[in-house]
PDB file of C-alpha atoms in Angstrom:
ATOM      1  CA  MET W   2     -35.387 -36.188 -19.357  1.00 65.00           C
ATOM      2  CA  THR W   3     -35.376 -32.099 -18.214  1.00 86.00           C
ATOM      3  CA  HIS W   4     -38.644 -30.307 -18.906  1.00 93.00           C
ATOM      4  CA  PRO W   5     -38.644 -26.513 -20.142  1.00 94.00           C
ATOM      5  CA  LEU W   6     -40.670 -25.724 -16.964  1.00 96.00           C
ATOM      6  CA  HIS W   7     -41.434 -27.025 -13.598  1.00 95.00           C
ATOM      7  CA  ALA W   8     -45.037 -27.553 -11.934  1.00 96.00           C
ATOM      8  CA  ALA W   9     -44.180 -25.488  -9.217  1.00 96.00           C
ATOM      9  CA  ASP W  10     -43.182 -22.766 -11.088  1.00 97.00           C
ATOM     10  CA  LEU W  11     -46.933 -21.774 -11.806  1.00 97.00           C
ATOM     11  CA  TYR W  12     -47.927 -19.102  -9.983  1.00 97.00           C
ATOM     12  CA  HIS W  13     -50.681 -17.536 -11.998  1.00 97.00           C
ATOM     13  CA  THR W  14     -53.727 -18.069 -14.291  1.00 97.00           C
ATOM     14  CA  GLY W  15     -54.719 -15.436 -15.883  1.00 97.00           C
ATOM     15  CA  ILE W  16     -57.818 -14.915 -17.719  1.00 96.00           C
ATOM     16  CA  VAL W  17     -58.513 -11.292 -20.420  1.00 96.00           C
ATOM     17  CA  VAL W  18     -60.998  -9.699 -19.497  1.00 96.00           C
ATOM     18  CA  ASP W  19     -63.026  -6.314 -21.548  1.00 94.00           C
ATOM     19  CA  ASP W  20     -63.234  -4.382 -18.303  1.00 96.00           C
ATOM     20  CA  VAL W  21     -60.636  -4.974 -15.203  1.00 97.00           C
ATOM     21  CA  ALA W  22     -62.186  -2.984 -13.173  1.00 97.00           C
ATOM     22  CA  ALA W  23     -65.889  -4.792 -13.072  1.00 97.00           C
ATOM     23  CA  TRP W  24     -64.858  -8.356 -13.472  1.00 96.00           C
ATOM     24  CA  LYS W  25     -62.585  -7.053  -9.921  1.00 97.00           C
ATOM     25  CA  ALA W  26     -65.503  -7.206  -8.608  1.00 98.00           C
ATOM     26  CA  ARG W  27     -67.825  -9.755  -9.925  1.00 97.00           C
ATOM     27  CA  MET W  28     -65.095 -12.118  -8.892  1.00 96.00           C
ATOM     28  CA  THR W  29     -65.217 -11.051  -5.282  1.00 97.00           C
ATOM     29  CA  GLU W  30     -68.929 -11.310  -5.053  1.00 97.00           C
ATOM     30  CA  ALA W  31     -69.114 -14.556  -6.269  1.00 96.00           C
ATOM     31  CA  ALA W  32     -65.910 -15.960  -4.636  1.00 96.00           C
ATOM     32  CA  GLY W  33     -64.690 -13.903  -2.346  1.00 97.00           C
ATOM     33  CA  TYR W  34     -61.429 -12.393  -4.018  1.00 97.00           C
ATOM     34  CA  ARG W  35     -58.860  -9.477  -2.801  1.00 96.00           C
ATOM     35  CA  TRP W  36     -57.023  -7.860  -5.362  1.00 97.00           C
ATOM     36  CA  THR W  37     -54.182  -5.547  -6.029  1.00 98.00           C
ATOM     37  CA  GLU W  38     -54.489  -2.597  -7.033  1.00 97.00           C
ATOM     38  CA  THR W  39     -55.509  -2.375 -11.484  1.00 97.00           C
ATOM     39  CA  MET W  40     -51.559  -1.816 -12.687  1.00 97.00           C
ATOM     40  CA  SER W  41     -50.100  -0.884 -15.815  1.00 97.00           C
ATOM     41  CA  ALA W  42     -47.532  -1.051 -17.883  1.00 94.00           C
ATOM     42  CA  GLU W  43     -46.506   0.475 -22.070  1.00 95.00           C
ATOM     43  CA  LEU W  44     -44.127  -1.977 -23.797  1.00 93.00           C
ATOM     44  CA  PRO W  45     -42.609  -3.038 -26.397  1.00 96.00           C
ATOM     45  CA  VAL W  46     -44.177  -5.924 -27.403  1.00 96.00           C
ATOM     46  CA  ARG W  47     -43.320  -8.534 -29.968  1.00 96.00           C
ATOM     47  CA  LEU W  48     -45.918  -9.999 -32.169  1.00 95.00           C
ATOM     48  CA  SER W  49     -46.657 -12.355 -35.014  1.00 91.00           C
ATOM     49  CA  ASP W  50     -47.094  -9.434 -37.338  1.00 93.00           C
ATOM     50  CA  GLY W  51     -44.479  -6.963 -35.707  1.00 94.00           C
ATOM     51  CA  ASP W  52     -43.830  -4.700 -32.944  1.00 95.00           C
ATOM     52  CA  ARG W  53     -46.056  -2.648 -31.561  1.00 95.00           C
ATOM     53  CA  LEU W  54     -46.197  -0.764 -28.031  1.00 96.00           C
ATOM     54  CA  LEU W  55     -49.298  -2.086 -25.843  1.00 97.00           C
ATOM     55  CA  ASN W  56     -49.947  -0.533 -22.964  1.00 97.00           C
ATOM     56  CA  LEU W  57     -50.694  -3.733 -20.615  1.00 96.00           C
ATOM     57  CA  ARG W  58     -53.229  -3.215 -18.002  1.00 98.00           C
ATOM     58  CA  TYR W  59     -53.383  -6.386 -15.125  1.00 98.00           C
ATOM     59  CA  THR W  60     -54.456  -7.264 -11.864  1.00 98.00           C
ATOM     60  CA  TYR W  61     -53.249  -9.785  -8.952  1.00 98.00           C
ATOM     61  CA  SER W  62     -55.649 -11.865  -6.074  1.00 97.00           C
ATOM     62  CA  LEU W  63     -54.039 -11.849  -3.232  1.00 97.00           C
ATOM     63  CA  ASP W  64     -56.029 -15.053  -2.827  1.00 94.00           C
ATOM     64  CA  ALA W  65     -54.303 -17.810  -3.959  1.00 94.00           C
ATOM     65  CA  PRO W  66     -54.564 -20.009  -6.469  1.00 94.00           C
ATOM     66  CA  HIS W  67     -53.460 -16.537  -7.483  1.00 97.00           C
ATOM     67  CA  ILE W  68     -55.358 -15.323 -10.906  1.00 97.00           C
ATOM     68  CA  GLU W  69     -54.525 -12.328 -13.159  1.00 98.00           C
ATOM     69  CA  LEU W  70     -56.955 -10.233 -14.969  1.00 97.00           C
ATOM     70  CA  VAL W  71     -56.105  -8.596 -18.142  1.00 97.00           C
ATOM     71  CA  GLN W  72     -57.416  -5.822 -19.851  1.00 97.00           C
ATOM     72  CA  ALA W  73     -57.956  -6.931 -23.696  1.00 96.00           C
ATOM     73  CA  ILE W  74     -56.650  -5.036 -25.885  1.00 96.00           C
ATOM     74  CA  PRO W  75     -58.252  -6.539 -30.031  1.00 94.00           C
ATOM     75  CA  GLY W  76     -55.879  -7.931 -32.387  1.00 93.00           C
ATOM     76  CA  THR W  77     -53.608  -9.053 -30.527  1.00 95.00           C
ATOM     77  CA  PRO W  78     -52.792 -12.300 -27.843  1.00 95.00           C
ATOM     78  CA  TRP W  79     -54.972 -10.274 -25.522  1.00 96.00           C
ATOM     79  CA  THR W  80     -58.304 -10.355 -26.814  1.00 92.00           C
ATOM     80  CA  ALA W  81     -61.639 -11.885 -24.622  1.00 82.00           C
ATOM     81  CA  GLY W  82     -63.140 -14.421 -26.102  1.00 78.00           C
ATOM     82  CA  ALA W  83     -67.152 -14.641 -26.214  1.00 79.00           C
ATOM     83  CA  HIS W  84     -66.946 -16.514 -23.942  1.00 80.00           C
ATOM     84  CA  ILE W  85     -64.031 -15.486 -20.829  1.00 77.00           C
ATOM     85  CA  ALA W  86     -62.398 -18.763 -19.825  1.00 84.00           C
ATOM     86  CA  THR W  87     -58.963 -19.243 -19.102  1.00 91.00           C
ATOM     87  CA  HIS W  88     -55.864 -17.245 -21.306  1.00 94.00           C
ATOM     88  CA  HIS W  89     -52.710 -18.398 -20.295  1.00 97.00           C
ATOM     89  CA  LEU W  90     -51.143 -20.122 -16.971  1.00 97.00           C
ATOM     90  CA  GLY W  91     -48.050 -18.356 -15.871  1.00 98.00           C
ATOM     91  CA  TYR W  92     -44.936 -19.706 -15.088  1.00 98.00           C
ATOM     92  CA  PHE W  93     -41.217 -18.013 -13.519  1.00 97.00           C
ATOM     93  CA  CYS W  94     -38.460 -18.654 -15.394  1.00 97.00           C
ATOM     94  CA  ASP W  95     -34.587 -18.297 -14.548  1.00 96.00           C
ATOM     95  CA  ASP W  96     -33.878 -18.082 -17.560  1.00 95.00           C
ATOM     96  CA  LEU W  97     -36.420 -16.456 -19.815  1.00 96.00           C
ATOM     97  CA  ALA W  98     -35.008 -17.028 -24.032  1.00 94.00           C
ATOM     98  CA  THR W  99     -33.242 -20.423 -22.532  1.00 94.00           C
ATOM     99  CA  THR W 100     -37.293 -21.443 -21.727  1.00 96.00           C
ATOM    100  CA  SER W 101     -38.158 -19.379 -24.377  1.00 96.00           C
ATOM    101  CA  LYS W 102     -36.271 -22.212 -27.279  1.00 94.00           C
ATOM    102  CA  ARG W 103     -36.937 -24.570 -24.777  1.00 95.00           C
ATOM    103  CA  LEU W 104     -40.888 -24.100 -25.319  1.00 97.00           C
ATOM    104  CA  ALA W 105     -41.034 -23.768 -29.036  1.00 96.00           C
ATOM    105  CA  ALA W 106     -39.274 -26.689 -29.583  1.00 95.00           C
ATOM    106  CA  ALA W 107     -41.586 -28.658 -27.650  1.00 95.00           C
ATOM    107  CA  GLY W 108     -44.177 -27.959 -29.914  1.00 96.00           C
ATOM    108  CA  PHE W 109     -45.569 -24.126 -28.062  1.00 97.00           C
ATOM    109  CA  ALA W 110     -44.704 -22.093 -30.847  1.00 96.00           C
ATOM    110  CA  LEU W 111     -43.617 -18.485 -29.240  1.00 96.00           C
ATOM    111  CA  GLU W 112     -46.697 -16.242 -29.756  1.00 96.00           C
ATOM    112  CA  ALA W 113     -45.705 -13.138 -28.285  1.00 96.00           C
ATOM    113  CA  CYS W 114     -42.801 -10.997 -25.877  1.00 97.00           C
ATOM    114  CA  ALA W 115     -41.801  -8.630 -24.305  1.00 96.00           C
ATOM    115  CA  VAL W 116     -38.312  -6.654 -26.415  1.00 93.00           C
ATOM    116  CA  VAL W 117     -35.846  -4.469 -24.187  1.00 91.00           C
ATOM    117  CA  ASP W 118     -32.201  -3.364 -26.727  1.00 89.00           C
ATOM    118  CA  GLY W 119     -33.995  -5.715 -28.782  1.00 84.00           C
ATOM    119  CA  GLU W 120     -34.408  -9.206 -27.204  1.00 85.00           C
ATOM    120  CA  PRO W 121     -37.463 -10.963 -25.926  1.00 88.00           C
ATOM    121  CA  SER W 122     -37.214 -10.411 -22.219  1.00 92.00           C
ATOM    122  CA  VAL W 123     -39.596  -9.334 -18.780  1.00 95.00           C
ATOM    123  CA  PHE W 124     -42.324 -12.633 -20.682  1.00 97.00           C
ATOM    124  CA  ALA W 125     -43.116 -14.347 -23.555  1.00 97.00           C
ATOM    125  CA  TYR W 126     -46.287 -16.427 -24.487  1.00 97.00           C
ATOM    126  CA  HIS W 127     -46.119 -19.299 -25.941  1.00 97.00           C
ATOM    127  CA  LEU W 128     -49.087 -21.345 -27.779  1.00 96.00           C
ATOM    128  CA  ALA W 129     -49.536 -24.829 -28.297  1.00 94.00           C
ATOM    129  CA  PRO W 130     -51.542 -26.442 -31.265  1.00 92.00           C
ATOM    130  CA  SER W 131     -54.337 -27.263 -28.982  1.00 92.00           C
ATOM    131  CA  GLY W 132     -54.635 -23.414 -28.253  1.00 90.00           C
ATOM    132  CA  ILE W 133     -53.432 -24.187 -24.078  1.00 93.00           C
ATOM    133  CA  ARG W 134     -51.081 -21.013 -23.992  1.00 96.00           C
ATOM    134  CA  ILE W 135     -48.037 -20.039 -21.050  1.00 97.00           C
ATOM    135  CA  GLU W 136     -46.275 -17.496 -20.504  1.00 98.00           C
ATOM    136  CA  ILE W 137     -42.845 -17.441 -19.165  1.00 98.00           C
ATOM    137  CA  VAL W 138     -42.112 -14.359 -17.018  1.00 97.00           C
ATOM    138  CA  ASP W 139     -38.000 -13.784 -15.584  1.00 96.00           C
ATOM    139  CA  ARG W 140     -38.659 -14.441 -11.760  1.00 96.00           C
ATOM    140  CA  THR W 141     -35.915 -12.135 -11.046  1.00 95.00           C
ATOM    141  CA  ARG W 142     -38.415  -9.441 -12.700  1.00 93.00           C
ATOM    142  CA  ILE W 143     -40.261 -10.574  -9.297  1.00 94.00           C
ATOM    143  CA  PRO W 144     -38.225 -12.482  -7.089  1.00 93.00           C
ATOM    144  CA  ASP W 145     -40.509 -12.654  -4.164  1.00 95.00           C
ATOM    145  CA  PHE W 146     -44.191 -12.853  -5.376  1.00 95.00           C
ATOM    146  CA  ALA W 147     -45.699 -11.959  -1.657  1.00 94.00           C
ATOM    147  CA  ALA W 148     -43.597  -8.796  -1.045  1.00 95.00           C
ATOM    148  CA  TYR W 149     -44.783  -7.907  -5.078  1.00 95.00           C
ATOM    149  CA  LEU W 150     -48.494  -8.742  -4.468  1.00 95.00           C
ATOM    150  CA  ARG W 151     -48.069  -5.931  -1.192  1.00 94.00           C
ATOM    151  CA  SER W 152     -46.289  -3.631  -2.784  1.00 95.00           C
ATOM    152  CA  LYS W 153     -49.589  -3.110  -4.703  1.00 95.00           C
ATOM    153  CA  THR W 154     -52.503  -3.668  -2.444  1.00 91.00           C
ATOM    154  CA  PRO W 155     -54.228  -1.083  -2.123  1.00 87.00           C
ATOM    155  CA  ARG W 156     -54.402   1.522   0.602  1.00 77.00           C
TER     156      ARG W 156
END
């Protein structure tokens, strides 16, 4: 059986928070995490109610296993719950469109994706009926994650 994902491609656990800076500080205090700078990307994102231009703000821990803190955006899949918990598991993939279709066929409905030239690109979120959310990220966008993290480290 060929699986849509490969366990070895899991590279982060995402958590949606109301205040990225505050949670960076809290997680550093609690577990000694070090962080990249807080990054921002304005992207067209396809949601169930249509396409929207969203400003995504996020940071990654430099320490493994890697955590991604994502700034909450009300009214989108990036909404922080009353009790903060894991939001998604992030996997690299080699073919975003094919992996997305295979996840949908496996019962993980497409929830959101970045859109470039009208087509899904960069990343996609898939949600199982149980609530488990998978993010797939086009590996060509970050071919060397360790180098990417180093390039985003505050100097």
